[in-house]
Coordinates of C-alpha atoms and ligand atoms in Angstrom, one line a residue:
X265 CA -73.0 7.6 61.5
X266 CA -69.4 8.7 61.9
X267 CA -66.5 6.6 61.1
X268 CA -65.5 6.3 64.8
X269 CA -69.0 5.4 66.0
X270 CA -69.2 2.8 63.0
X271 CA -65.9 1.5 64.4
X272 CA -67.3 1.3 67.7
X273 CA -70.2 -0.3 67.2
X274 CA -68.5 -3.0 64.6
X275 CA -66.1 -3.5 67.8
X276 CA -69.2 -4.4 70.1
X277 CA -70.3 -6.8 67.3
X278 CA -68.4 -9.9 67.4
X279 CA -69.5 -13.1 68.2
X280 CA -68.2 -14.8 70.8
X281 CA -65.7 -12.4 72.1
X282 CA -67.0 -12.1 75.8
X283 CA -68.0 -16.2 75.9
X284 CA -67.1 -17.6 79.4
X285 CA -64.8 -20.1 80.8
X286 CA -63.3 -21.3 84.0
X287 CA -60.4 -21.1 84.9
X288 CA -58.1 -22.8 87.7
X289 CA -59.4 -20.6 90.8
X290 CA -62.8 -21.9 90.3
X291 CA -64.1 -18.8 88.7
X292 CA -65.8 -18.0 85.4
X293 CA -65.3 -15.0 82.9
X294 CA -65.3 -13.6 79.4
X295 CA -62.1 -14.8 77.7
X296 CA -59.6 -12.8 76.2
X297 CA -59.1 -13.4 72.3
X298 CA -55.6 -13.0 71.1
X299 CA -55.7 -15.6 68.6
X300 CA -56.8 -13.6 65.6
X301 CA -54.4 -14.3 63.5
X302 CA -54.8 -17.9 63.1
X303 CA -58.8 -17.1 62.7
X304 CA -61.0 -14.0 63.7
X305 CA -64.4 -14.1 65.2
X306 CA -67.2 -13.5 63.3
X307 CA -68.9 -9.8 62.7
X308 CA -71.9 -9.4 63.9
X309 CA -73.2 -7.3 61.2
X310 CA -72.0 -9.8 58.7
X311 CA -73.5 -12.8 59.9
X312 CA -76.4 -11.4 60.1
X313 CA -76.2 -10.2 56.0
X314 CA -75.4 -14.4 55.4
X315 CA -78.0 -15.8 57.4
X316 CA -80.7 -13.3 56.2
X317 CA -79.6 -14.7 52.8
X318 CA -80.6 -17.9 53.9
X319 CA -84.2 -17.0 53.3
X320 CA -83.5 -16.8 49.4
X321 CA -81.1 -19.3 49.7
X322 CA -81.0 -21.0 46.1
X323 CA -77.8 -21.8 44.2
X324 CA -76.3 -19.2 41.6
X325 CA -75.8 -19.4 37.6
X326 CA -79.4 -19.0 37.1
X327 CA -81.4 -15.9 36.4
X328 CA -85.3 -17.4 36.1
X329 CA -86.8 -18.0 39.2
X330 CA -86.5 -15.3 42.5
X331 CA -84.2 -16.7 44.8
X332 CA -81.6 -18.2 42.0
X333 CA -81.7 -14.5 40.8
X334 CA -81.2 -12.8 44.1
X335 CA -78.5 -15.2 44.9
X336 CA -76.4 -14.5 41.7
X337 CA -76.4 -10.9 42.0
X338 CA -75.5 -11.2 45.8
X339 CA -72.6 -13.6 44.6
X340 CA -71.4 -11.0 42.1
X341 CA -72.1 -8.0 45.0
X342 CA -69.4 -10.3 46.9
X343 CA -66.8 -10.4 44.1
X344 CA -67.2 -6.9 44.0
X345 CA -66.8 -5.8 47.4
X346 CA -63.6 -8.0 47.7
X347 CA -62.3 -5.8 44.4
X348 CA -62.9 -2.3 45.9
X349 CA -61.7 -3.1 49.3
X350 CA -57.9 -4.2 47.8
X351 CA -58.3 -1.4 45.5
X352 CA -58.0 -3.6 42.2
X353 CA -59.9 -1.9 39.3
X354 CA -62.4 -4.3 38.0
X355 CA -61.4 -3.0 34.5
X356 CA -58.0 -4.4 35.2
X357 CA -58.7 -7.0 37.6
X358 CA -61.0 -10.0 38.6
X359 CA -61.4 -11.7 41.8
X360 CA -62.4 -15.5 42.3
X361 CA -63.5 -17.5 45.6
X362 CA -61.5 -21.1 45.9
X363 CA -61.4 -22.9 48.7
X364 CA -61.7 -22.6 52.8
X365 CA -58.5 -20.4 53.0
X366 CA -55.7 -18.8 51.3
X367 CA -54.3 -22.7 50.8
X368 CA -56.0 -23.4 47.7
X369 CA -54.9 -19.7 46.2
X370 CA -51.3 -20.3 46.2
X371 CA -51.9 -24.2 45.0
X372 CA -54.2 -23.1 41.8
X373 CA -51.8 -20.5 41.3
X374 CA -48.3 -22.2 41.5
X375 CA -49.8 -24.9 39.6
X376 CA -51.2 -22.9 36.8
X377 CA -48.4 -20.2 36.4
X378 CA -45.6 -23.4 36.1
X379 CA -47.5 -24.8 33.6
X380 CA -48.2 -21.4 31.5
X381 CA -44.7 -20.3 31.3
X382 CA -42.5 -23.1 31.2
X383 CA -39.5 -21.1 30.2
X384 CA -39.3 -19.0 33.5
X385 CA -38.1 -22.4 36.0
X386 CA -37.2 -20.1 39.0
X387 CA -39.3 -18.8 41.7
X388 CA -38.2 -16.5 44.6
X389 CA -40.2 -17.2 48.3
X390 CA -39.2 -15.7 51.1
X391 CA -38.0 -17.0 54.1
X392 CA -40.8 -15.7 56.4
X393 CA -43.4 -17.3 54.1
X394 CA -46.3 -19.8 55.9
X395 CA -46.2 -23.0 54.6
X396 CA -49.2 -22.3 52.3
X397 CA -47.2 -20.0 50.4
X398 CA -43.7 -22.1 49.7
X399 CA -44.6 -25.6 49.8
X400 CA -46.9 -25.2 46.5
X401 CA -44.2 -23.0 44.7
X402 CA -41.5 -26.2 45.4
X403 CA -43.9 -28.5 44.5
X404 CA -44.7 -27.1 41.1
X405 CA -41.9 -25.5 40.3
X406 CA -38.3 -26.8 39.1
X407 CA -36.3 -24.1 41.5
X408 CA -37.4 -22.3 44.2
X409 CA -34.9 -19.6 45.8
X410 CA -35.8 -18.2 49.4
X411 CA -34.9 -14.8 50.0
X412 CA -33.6 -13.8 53.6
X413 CA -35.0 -11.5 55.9
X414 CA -32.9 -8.3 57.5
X415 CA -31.1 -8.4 60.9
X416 CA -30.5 -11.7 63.1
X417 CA -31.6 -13.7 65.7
X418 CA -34.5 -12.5 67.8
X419 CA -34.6 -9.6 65.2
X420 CA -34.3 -10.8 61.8
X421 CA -37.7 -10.2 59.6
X422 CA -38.3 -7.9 56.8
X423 CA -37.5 -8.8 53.4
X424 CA -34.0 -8.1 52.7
X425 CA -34.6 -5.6 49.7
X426 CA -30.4 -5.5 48.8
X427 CA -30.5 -9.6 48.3
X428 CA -33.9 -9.4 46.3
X429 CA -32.3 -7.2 44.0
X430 CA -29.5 -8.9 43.8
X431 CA -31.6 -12.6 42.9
X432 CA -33.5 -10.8 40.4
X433 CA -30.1 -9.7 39.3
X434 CA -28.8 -13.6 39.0
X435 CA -32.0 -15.3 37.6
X436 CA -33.4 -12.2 35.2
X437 CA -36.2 -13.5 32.7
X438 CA -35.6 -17.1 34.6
X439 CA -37.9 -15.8 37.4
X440 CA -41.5 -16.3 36.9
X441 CA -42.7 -15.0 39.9
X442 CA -42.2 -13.9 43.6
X443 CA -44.5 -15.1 46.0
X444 CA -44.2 -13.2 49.3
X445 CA -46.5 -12.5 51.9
X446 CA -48.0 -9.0 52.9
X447 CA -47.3 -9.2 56.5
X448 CA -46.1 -12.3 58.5
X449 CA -47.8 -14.5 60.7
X450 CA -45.1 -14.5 63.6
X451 CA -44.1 -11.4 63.5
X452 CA -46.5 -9.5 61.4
X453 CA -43.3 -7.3 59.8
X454 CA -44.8 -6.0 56.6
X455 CA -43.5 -5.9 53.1
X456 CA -42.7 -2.5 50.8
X457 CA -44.7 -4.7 47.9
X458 CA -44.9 -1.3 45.4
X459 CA -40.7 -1.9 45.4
X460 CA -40.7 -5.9 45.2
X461 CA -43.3 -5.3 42.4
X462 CA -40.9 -2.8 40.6
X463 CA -38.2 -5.2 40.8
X464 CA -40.0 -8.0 39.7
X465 CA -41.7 -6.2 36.4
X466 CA -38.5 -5.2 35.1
X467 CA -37.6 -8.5 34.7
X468 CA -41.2 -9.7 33.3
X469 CA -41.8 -11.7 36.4
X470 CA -45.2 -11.3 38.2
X471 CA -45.9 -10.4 42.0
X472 CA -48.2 -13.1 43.8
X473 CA -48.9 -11.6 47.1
X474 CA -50.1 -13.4 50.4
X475 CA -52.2 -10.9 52.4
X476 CA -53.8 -13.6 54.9
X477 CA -51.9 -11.5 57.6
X478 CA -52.6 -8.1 56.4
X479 CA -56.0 -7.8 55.1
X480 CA -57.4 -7.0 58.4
X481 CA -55.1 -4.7 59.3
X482 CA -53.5 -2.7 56.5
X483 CA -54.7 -0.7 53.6
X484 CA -54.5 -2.8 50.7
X485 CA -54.3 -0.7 47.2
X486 CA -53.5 -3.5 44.5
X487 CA -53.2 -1.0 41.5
X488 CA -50.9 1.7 43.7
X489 CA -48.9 -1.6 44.3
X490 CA -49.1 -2.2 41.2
X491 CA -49.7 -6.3 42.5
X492 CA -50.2 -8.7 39.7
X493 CA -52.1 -11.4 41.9
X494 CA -53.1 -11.3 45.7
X495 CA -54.5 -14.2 48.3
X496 CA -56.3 -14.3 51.2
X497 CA -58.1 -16.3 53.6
X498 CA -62.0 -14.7 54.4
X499 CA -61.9 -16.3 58.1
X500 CA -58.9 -14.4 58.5
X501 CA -60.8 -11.0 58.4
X502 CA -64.1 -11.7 60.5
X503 CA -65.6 -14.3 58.5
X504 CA -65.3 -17.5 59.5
X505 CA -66.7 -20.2 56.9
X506 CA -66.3 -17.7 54.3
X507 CA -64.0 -18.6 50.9
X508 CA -60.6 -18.3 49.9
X509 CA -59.8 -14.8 47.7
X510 CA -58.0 -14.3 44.9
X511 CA -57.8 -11.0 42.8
X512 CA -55.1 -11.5 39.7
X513 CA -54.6 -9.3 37.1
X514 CA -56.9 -10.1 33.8
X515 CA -53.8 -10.4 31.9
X516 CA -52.6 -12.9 33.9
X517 CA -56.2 -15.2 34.3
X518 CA -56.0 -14.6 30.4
X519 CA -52.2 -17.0 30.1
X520 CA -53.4 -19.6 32.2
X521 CA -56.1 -22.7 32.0
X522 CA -58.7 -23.0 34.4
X523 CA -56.8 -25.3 37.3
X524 CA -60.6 -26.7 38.2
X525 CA -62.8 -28.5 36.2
X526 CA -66.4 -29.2 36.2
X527 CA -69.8 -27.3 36.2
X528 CA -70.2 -23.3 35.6
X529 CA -66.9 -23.0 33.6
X530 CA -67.5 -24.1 30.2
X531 CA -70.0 -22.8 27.5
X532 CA -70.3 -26.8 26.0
X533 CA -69.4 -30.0 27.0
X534 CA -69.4 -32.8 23.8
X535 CA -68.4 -36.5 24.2
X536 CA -65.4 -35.6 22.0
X537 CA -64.4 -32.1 23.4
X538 CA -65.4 -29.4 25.9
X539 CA -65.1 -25.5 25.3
X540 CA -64.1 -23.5 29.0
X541 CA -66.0 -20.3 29.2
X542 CA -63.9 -17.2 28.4
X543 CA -65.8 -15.5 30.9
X544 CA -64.1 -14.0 34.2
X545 CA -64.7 -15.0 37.0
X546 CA -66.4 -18.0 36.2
X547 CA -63.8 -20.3 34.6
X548 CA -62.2 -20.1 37.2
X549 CA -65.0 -21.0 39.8
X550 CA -66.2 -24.5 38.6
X551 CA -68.7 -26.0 41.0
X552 CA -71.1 -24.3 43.4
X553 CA -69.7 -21.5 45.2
X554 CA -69.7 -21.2 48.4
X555 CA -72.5 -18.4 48.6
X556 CA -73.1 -18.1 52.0
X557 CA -69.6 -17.6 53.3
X558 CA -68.7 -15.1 50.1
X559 CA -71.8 -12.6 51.2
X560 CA -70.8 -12.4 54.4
X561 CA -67.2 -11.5 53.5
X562 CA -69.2 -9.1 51.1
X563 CA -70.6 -7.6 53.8
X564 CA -67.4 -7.2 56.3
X565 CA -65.3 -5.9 53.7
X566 CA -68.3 -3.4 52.5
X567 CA -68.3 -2.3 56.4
X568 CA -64.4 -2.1 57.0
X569 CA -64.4 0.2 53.6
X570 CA -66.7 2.1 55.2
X571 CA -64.6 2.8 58.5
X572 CA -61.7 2.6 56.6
X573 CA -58.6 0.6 56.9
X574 CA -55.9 3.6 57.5
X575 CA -58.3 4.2 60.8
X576 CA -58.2 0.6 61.7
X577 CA -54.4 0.7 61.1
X578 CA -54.0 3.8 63.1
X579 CA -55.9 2.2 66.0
X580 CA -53.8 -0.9 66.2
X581 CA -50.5 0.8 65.9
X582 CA -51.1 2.3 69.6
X583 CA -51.8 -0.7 70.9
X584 CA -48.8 -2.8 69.1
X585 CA -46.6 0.0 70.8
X586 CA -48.2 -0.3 73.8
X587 CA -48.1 -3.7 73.8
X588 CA -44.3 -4.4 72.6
X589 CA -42.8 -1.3 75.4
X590 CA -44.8 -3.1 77.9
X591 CA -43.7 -6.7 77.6
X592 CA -40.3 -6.3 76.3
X593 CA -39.5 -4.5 79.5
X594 CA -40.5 -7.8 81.9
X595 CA -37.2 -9.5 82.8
X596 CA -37.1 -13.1 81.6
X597 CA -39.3 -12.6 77.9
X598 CA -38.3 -12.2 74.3
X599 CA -39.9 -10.6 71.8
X600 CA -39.7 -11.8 68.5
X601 CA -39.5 -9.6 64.8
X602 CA -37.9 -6.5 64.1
X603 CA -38.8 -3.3 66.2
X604 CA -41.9 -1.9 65.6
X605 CA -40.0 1.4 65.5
X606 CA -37.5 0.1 62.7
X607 CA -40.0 -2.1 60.3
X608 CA -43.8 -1.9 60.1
X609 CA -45.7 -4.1 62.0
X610 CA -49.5 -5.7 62.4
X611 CA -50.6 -7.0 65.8
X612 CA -49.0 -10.1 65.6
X613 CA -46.8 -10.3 68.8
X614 CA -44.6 -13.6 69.5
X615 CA -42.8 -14.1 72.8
X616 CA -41.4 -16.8 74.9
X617 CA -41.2 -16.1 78.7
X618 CA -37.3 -17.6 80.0
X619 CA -37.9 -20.9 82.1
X620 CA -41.6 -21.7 80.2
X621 CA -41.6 -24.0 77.3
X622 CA -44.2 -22.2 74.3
X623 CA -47.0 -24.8 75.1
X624 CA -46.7 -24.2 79.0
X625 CA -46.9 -20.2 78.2
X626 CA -50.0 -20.9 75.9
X627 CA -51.8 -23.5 78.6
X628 CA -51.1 -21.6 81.6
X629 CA -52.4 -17.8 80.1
X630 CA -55.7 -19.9 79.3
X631 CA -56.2 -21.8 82.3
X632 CA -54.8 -19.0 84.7
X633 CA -56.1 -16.0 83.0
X634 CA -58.2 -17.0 80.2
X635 CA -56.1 -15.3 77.6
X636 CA -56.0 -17.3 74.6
X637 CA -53.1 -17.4 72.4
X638 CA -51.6 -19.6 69.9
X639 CA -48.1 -21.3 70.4
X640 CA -45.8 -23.3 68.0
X641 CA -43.6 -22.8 65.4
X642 CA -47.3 -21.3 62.9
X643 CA -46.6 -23.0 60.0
X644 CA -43.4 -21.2 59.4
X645 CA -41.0 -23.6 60.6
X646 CA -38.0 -22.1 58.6
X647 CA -38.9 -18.5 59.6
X648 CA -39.4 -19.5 63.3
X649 CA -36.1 -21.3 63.9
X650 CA -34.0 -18.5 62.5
X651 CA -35.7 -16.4 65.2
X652 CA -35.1 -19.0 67.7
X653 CA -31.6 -19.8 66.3
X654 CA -29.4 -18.4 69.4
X655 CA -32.0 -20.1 72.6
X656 CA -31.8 -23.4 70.4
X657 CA -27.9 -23.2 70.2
X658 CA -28.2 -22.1 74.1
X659 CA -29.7 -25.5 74.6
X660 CA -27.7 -27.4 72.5
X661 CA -30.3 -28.1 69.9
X662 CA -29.4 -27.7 66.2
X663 CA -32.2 -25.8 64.8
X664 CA -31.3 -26.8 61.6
X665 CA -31.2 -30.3 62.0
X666 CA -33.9 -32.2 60.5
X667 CA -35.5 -34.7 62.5
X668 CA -33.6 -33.9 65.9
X669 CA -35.0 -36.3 68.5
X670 CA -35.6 -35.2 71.7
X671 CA -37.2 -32.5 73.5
X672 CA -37.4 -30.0 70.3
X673 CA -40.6 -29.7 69.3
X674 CA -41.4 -28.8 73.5
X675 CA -38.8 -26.3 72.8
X676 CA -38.8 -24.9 69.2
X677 CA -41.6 -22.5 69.1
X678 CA -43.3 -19.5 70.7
X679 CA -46.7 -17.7 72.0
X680 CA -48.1 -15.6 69.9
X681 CA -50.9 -13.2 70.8
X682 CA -52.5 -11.5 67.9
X683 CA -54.9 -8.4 67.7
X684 CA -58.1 -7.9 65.8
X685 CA -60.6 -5.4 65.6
X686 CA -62.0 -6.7 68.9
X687 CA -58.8 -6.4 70.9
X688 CA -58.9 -3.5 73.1
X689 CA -56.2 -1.7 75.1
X690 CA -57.7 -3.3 78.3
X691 CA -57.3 -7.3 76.6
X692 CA -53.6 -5.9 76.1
X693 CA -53.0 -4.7 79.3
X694 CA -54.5 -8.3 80.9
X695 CA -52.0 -9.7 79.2
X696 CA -49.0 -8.0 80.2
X697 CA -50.2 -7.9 83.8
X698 CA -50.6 -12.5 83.2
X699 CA -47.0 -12.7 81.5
X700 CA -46.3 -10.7 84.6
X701 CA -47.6 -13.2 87.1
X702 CA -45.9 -16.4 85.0
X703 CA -42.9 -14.8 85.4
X704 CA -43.5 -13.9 88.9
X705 CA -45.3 -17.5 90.1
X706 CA -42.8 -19.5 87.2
X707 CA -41.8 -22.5 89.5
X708 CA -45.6 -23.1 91.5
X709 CA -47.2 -22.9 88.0
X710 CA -44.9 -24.9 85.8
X711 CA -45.1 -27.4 88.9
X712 CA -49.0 -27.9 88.5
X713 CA -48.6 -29.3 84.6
X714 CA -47.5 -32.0 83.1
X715 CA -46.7 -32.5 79.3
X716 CA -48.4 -34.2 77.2
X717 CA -47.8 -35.1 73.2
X718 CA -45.2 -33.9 71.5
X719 CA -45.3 -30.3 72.7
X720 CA -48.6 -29.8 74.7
X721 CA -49.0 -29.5 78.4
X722 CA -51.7 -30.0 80.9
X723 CA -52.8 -29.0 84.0
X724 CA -52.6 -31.9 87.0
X725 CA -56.2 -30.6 88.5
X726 CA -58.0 -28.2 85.9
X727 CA -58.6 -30.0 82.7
X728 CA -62.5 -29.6 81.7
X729 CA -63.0 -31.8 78.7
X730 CA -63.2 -30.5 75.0
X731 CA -67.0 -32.2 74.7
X732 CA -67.8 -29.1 78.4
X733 CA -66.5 -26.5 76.1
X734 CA -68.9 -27.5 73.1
X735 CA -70.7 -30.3 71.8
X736 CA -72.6 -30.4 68.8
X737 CA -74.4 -33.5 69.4
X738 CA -75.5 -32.5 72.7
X739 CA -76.7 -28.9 71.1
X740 CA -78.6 -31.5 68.6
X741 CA -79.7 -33.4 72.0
X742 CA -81.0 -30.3 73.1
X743 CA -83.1 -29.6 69.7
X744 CA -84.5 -33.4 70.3
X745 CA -85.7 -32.9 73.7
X746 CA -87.5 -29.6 72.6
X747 CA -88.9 -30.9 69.6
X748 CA -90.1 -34.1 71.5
Ligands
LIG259 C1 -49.5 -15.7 56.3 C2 -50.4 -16.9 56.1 N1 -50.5 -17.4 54.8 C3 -51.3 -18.4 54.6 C4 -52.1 -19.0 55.5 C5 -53.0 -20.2 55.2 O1 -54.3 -19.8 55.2 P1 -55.4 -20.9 55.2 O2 -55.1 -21.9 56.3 O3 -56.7 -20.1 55.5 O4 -55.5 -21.5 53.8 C6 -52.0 -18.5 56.8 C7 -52.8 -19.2 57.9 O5 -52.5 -19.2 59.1 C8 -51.2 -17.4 57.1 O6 -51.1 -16.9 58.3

């Protein structure tokens, strides 16, 4: 099978995409999913590999009976997959599963790097990290130091290269690590990591990478990079109740203790004493794994190396020009991020239409148009005000103030619709042509909702409850009445 038809057919696979809804003119249809980048549907393919599994389910770390065999070697298939897809060589590198995301990653790491090199108290973050990739570092760490992003206001985002060099500069051997992420959640600019890599090896400090954002849509090469550890979160890339990743140098698993303790990671426990295996990856994978959810991210990444991630790269970088020329030229919306002309992008694209609030954009493209997308400030609150800075100061809100009362969570934030495989120039086009008709229909729509919460909004006539949408007790209902 060709590449392209592989990509086709991978495209056609995911679960879920075309599920129907209602929406407010009484009709039903497939929804549009633009919310990939705060979780992707599942691969088709995939889930199939995982729940065929099931079959032989047995736990791992045992050899002697059939399914406990199959099971470990599909467990170390996974670990492997994950290795050749960021293009770490397994001579060089080792990759562990840890938690439900990328959250657990950046804790065990923070944690474990602090304590391992006590004499290096700084750490530099960006200021377009997520939360997941900050808050550890200041909670384990005696300094952190953000580093800004280029340009201003609706256009600042990229790491500013001239002030990185310039920290590395000031704080020298001080600096442990940098922790910066691959591509950002709200506005998916991506970062040059084989330069923040140089800069931070000349001053013996390591690179700790958060690739949630850019796994699914950019080539990762680890050892190109030259990347001394990298996170990210298996649901983000068509896997949904799959593990946390991380790949790190074998160097740098050999400085630190295993963060987890408990079964799988040591050769002998004693009353008195307890010896932690020296073997990679299990010390650092105490407990059982999650087996299931690591095969089937086995399985995606195997299939996405096989299309390969410059194609998938190429394919979205149409539709994010398409997509930004499109919308930016609509009077009355804002696009968020640096030009996708001046700094590289994913498919990450976050707007706010003049007139809505964020949460009325997001309710109103569901409930009108069935076009899902996710609003807010995503986790990034630092990041997101300094994009929002001059509409906030337009308002009289002080973006910086902490705990503003008021009206400023309704008004600090934005839509964001974000592409995955799945997304086709068609789902982008439906989405121009609904910001389109917001803008065109602003005052009868916004005068058909009515907040709700801090920042929510909802709709005075159309407001199916969550339980219509799914219920898993009535699925379970369902199962009783059969079974009866
Ligand atoms: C850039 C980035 N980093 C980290 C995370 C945290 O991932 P998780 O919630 O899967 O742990 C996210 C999730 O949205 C993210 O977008």
């Amino acid at each position: 099978m060709s590449t392209t038809d592989l990509l086709a057919s991978l495209q056609n696979s995911f679960i879920g995409r075309d599920t129907e809804y209602p929406t407010v003119d009484g009709k039903r249809g497939p929804r549009i999913y633009l919310d990939s980048a705060a979780s992707t549907l599942m691969m088709g393919p995939a889930y199939d590999v995982g729940h065929e599994f099931l079959e032989h389910y047995a736990s791992t770390h045992s050899d002697l009976h059939y399914a406990a065999r199959g099971a470990s070697h599909a467990f170390e298939w996974a670990h492997d997959k994950v290795l050749e897809f960021v293009g770490a060589d397994p001579a060089n590198y080792c990759c562990f599963f840890a938690g439900s995301g990328a959250t657990a990653g950046f804790n065990r790491m923070a944690a474990s790097l602090a304590r391992a090199r006590p004499g290096r108290d700084v750490v530099l973050v960006s200021e377009m990290e997520h939360h997941s990739n900050d808050l550890p570092h200041r909670h384990h760490n005696a300094e952190v130091v953000h580093i800004p992003c280029e340009g201003e206001f609706e256009r600042y985002g990229g790491l500013d290269m001239e002030s990185l060099r310039a920290t590395f500069d000031q704080y020298g051997e001080r600096v442990n690590y940098i922790a910066v992420t691959g591509a950002s959640n709200v506005s998916g600019a991506i970062t040059p990591l084989a330069e923040v890599a140089a800069l931070a090896h000349a001053v013996g400090a390591y690179l700790i990478v958060d690739a949630s954002q850019m796994i699914a849509h950019a080539p990762a090469d680890m050892d190109a990079a030259d990347v001394d550890v990298l996170v990210f979160s298996g649901h983000k890339i068509y896997a949904p109740g799959s593990p946390g990743a991380v790949i790190a140098k074998k160097s740098v698993l050999g400085e630190i203790k295993p963060a987890e303790l408990g079964g799988g990671m040591v050769d002998d426990v004693y009353i008195a004493e307890y010896m932690p295996t020296a073997t990679l990856p299990d010390r650092e994978e105490a407990g059982t794994p999650n087996i299931v959810g690591a095969i089937t991210l086995g399985a995606v990444l195997d299939l996405l190396t096989r299309v390969g991630m410059d194609k998938v790269r190429e394919k979205e970088i149409a539709l994010i020009d398409y997509a930004w020329k499109e919308l930016s030229a609509i009077d009355g919306v804002t696009l968020y991020g640096p030009d996708p002309a001046e700094v590289a992008r994913t498919g990450t694209l976050t707007f706010n239409i003049r007139g809505f609030d964020h949460g009325l954009t997001a309710a109103a493209l569901n409930d009108y148009h069935n076009i899902q997308v996710r609003n807010g400030c995503f986790c990034a609150h630092p990041y997101v005000r300094e994009l929002l800075k001059k509409e906030l100061w337009e308002m009289d809100i002080d973006p910086d103030a902490p705990n503003a009362e008021g009206d400023i969570e309704r008004k600090r934030g934005m839509a964001r619709a974000s592409l995955g495989l799945y997304t086709t120039r068609a789902d982008l086009e439906a989405l121009v042509a609904a910001v389109r008709d917001l803008v065109a229909r602003r005052d009868e729509i916004k005068s058909q909702y009515e907040p709700i919460g801090s920042n929510g909004y909802r709709h005075r006539q159309f407001s199916p409850p969550a339980g219509d949408i799914f219920d898993p007790a009535r699925n379970l209902e369902n199962f009783l009445a059969r079974s009866a």
